mmCIF file of C-alpha atoms in Angstrom:
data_model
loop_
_atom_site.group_PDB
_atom_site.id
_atom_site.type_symbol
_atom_site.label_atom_id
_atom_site.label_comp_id
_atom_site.label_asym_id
_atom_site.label_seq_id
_atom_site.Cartn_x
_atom_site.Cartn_y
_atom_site.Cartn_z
ATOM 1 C CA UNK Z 1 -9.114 -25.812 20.857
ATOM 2 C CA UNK Z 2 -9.009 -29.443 22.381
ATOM 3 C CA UNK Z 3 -11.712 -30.524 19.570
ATOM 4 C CA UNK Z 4 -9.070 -28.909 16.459
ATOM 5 C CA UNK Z 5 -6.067 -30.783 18.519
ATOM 6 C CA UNK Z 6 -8.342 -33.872 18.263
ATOM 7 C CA UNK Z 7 -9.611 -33.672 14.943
ATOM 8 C CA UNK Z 8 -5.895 -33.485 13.658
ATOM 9 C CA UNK Z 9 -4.860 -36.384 15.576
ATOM 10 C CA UNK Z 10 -7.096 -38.481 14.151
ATOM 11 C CA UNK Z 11 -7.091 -37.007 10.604
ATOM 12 C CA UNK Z 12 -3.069 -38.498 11.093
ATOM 13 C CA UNK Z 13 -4.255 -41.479 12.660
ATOM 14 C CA UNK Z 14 -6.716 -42.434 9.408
ATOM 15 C CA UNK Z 15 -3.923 -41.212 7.224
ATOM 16 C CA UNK Z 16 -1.202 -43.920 8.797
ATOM 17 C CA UNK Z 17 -3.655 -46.434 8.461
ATOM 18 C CA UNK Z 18 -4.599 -46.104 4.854
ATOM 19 C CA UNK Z 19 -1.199 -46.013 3.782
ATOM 20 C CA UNK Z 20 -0.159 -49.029 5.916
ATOM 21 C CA UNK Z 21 -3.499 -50.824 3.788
ATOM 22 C CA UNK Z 22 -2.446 -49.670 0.225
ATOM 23 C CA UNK Z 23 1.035 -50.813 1.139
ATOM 24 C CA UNK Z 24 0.366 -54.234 2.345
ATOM 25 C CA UNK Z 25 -2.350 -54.437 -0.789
ATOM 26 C CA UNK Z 26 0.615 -53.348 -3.070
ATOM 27 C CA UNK Z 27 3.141 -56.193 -1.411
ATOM 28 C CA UNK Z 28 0.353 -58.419 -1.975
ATOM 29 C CA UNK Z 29 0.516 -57.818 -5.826
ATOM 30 C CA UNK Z 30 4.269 -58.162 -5.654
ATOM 31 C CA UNK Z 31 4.096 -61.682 -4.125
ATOM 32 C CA UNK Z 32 1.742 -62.817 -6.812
ATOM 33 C CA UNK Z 33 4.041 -60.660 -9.784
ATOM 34 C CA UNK Z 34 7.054 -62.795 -8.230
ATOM 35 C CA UNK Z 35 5.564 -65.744 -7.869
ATOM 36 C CA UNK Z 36 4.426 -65.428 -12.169
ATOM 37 C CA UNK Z 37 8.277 -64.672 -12.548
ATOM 38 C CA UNK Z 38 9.516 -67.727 -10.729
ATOM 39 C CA UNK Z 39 6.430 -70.079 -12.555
ATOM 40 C CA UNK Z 40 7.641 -68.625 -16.140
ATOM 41 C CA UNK Z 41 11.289 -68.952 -15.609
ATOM 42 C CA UNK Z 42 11.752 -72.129 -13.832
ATOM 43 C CA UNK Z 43 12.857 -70.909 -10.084
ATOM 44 C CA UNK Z 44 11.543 -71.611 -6.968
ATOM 45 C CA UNK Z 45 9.900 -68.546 -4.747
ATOM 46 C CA UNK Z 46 11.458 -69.077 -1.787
ATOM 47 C CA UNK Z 47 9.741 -68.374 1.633
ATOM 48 C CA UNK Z 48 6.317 -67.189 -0.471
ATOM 49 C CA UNK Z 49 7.138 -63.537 0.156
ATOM 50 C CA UNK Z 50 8.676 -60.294 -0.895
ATOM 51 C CA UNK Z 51 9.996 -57.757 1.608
ATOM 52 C CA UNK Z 52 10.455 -53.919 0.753
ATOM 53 C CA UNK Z 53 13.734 -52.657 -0.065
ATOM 54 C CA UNK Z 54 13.465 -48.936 -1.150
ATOM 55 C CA UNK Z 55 10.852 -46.396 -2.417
ATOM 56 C CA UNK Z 56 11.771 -43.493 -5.062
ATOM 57 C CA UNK Z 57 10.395 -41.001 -6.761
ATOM 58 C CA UNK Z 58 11.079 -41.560 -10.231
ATOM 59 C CA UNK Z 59 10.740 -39.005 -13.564
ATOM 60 C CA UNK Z 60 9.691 -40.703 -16.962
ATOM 61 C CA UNK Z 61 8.528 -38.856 -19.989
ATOM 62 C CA UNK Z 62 8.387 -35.806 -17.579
ATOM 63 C CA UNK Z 63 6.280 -37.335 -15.098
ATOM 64 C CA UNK Z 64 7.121 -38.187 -11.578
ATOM 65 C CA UNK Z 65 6.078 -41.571 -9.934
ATOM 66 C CA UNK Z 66 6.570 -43.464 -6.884
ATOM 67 C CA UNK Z 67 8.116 -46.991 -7.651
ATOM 68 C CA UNK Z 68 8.577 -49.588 -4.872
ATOM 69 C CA UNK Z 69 11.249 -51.931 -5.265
ATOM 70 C CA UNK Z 70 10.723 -55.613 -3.360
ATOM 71 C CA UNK Z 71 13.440 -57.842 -2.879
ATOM 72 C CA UNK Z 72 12.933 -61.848 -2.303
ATOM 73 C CA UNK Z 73 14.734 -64.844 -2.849
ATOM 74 C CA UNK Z 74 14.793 -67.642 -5.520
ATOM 75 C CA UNK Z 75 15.939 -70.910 -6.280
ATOM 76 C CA UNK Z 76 17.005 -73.343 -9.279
ATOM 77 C CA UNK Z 77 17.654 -76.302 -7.255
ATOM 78 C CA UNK Z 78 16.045 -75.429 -3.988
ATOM 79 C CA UNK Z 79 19.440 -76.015 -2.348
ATOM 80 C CA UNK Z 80 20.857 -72.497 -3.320
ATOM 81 C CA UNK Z 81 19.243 -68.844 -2.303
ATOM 82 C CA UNK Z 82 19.716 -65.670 -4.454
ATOM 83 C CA UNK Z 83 18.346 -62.456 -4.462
ATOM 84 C CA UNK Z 84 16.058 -61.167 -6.814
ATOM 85 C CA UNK Z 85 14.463 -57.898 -7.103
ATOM 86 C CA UNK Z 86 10.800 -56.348 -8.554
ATOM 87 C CA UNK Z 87 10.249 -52.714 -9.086
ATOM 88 C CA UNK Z 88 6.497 -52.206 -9.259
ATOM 89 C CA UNK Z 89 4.818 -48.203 -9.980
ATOM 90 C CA UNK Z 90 1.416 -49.090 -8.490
ATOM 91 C CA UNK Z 91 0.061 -52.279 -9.423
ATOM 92 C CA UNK Z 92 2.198 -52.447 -12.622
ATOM 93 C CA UNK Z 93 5.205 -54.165 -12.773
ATOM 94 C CA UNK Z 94 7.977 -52.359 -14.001
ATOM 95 C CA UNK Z 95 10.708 -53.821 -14.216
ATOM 96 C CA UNK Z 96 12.707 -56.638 -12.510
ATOM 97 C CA UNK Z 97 16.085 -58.739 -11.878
ATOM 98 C CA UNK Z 98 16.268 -62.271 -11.615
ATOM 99 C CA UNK Z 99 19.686 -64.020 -11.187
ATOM 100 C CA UNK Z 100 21.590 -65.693 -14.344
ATOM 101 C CA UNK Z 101 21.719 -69.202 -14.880
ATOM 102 C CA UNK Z 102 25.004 -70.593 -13.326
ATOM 103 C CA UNK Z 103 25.652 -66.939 -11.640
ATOM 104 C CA UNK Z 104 24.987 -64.710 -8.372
ATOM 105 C CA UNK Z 105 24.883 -61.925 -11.186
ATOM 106 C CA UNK Z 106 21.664 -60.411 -11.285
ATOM 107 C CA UNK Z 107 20.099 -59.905 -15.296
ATOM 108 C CA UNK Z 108 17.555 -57.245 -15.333
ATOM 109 C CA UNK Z 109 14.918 -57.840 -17.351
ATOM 110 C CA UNK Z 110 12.172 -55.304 -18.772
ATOM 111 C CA UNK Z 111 8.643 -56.511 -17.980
ATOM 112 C CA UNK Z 112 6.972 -57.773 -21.306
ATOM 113 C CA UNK Z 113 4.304 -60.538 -19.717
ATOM 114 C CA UNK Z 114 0.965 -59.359 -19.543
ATOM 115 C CA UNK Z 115 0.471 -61.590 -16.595
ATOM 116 C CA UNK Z 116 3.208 -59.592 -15.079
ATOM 117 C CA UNK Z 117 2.626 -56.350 -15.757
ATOM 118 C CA UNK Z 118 -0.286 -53.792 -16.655
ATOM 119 C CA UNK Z 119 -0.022 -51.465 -19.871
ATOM 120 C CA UNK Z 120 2.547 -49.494 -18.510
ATOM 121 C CA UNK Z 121 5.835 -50.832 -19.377
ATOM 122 C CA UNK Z 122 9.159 -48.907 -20.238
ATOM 123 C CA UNK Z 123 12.491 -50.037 -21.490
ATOM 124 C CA UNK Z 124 15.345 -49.350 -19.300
ATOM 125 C CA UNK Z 125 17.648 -48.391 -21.989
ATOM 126 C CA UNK Z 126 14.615 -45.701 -22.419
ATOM 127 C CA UNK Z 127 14.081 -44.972 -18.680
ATOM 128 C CA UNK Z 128 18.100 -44.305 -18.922
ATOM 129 C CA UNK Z 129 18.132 -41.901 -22.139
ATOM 130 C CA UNK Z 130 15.389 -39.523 -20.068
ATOM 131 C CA UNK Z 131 17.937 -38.827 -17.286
#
């Protein structure tokens, strides 16, 4: 029985560890999605990373998904911070949120750039009319 007890500890042990690498590969392709953002619309990536905020499992055209949403922080004048946010569904960007010019107000923004995003884009206004 010690061998089965065994066996299952390291079954979870190889488990923990591949999901800790597929989520540090995944942040990876966030910092490089935020830094494109920040390149195309003129603000500074602050501190050359993103940092987690929430996972959820979300439905579009009747299928579920995980999507990961990072938050990091930009600047226009590399004097001021704001937050913005990236919601990626594997490697493809989905969406994101970038502050307005001249405001803390965040403007979400559907992800349209191919260097952005993969093929797998959906309107919010769509992801909205689903639920």
């Amino acid at each position: 029985m010690d061998s089965f007890t065994d066996l299952f500890w390291l079954m979870a042990l190889a488990a923990g560890i591949a999901s800790w690498y597929r989520l540090t590969r995944a942040r990876e392709v966030a910092v490089r999605a935020a830094a494109a953002l920040c390149k195309r619309n003129g603000l500074q990536l602050l501190d050359q990373s993103v940092g987690l905020r929430s996972i959820r499992l979300q439905g579009v055209d009747g299928v579920r998904r995980l999507e990961r949403c990072y938050v990091f922080e930009v600047s226009e004048d590399g004097q001021s911070r704001e937050l913005a946010r990236l919601w990626m569904a594997g490697n493809d960007v989905v969406s994101f949120s970038l502050p307005m010019s001249g405001s803390p107000a965040l403007e979400t923004v559907v992800a349209t750039d191919s260097i952005v995003h993969g093929a797998n884009v959906i309107s919010l206004a769509d992801r909205r009319r689903l639920h």
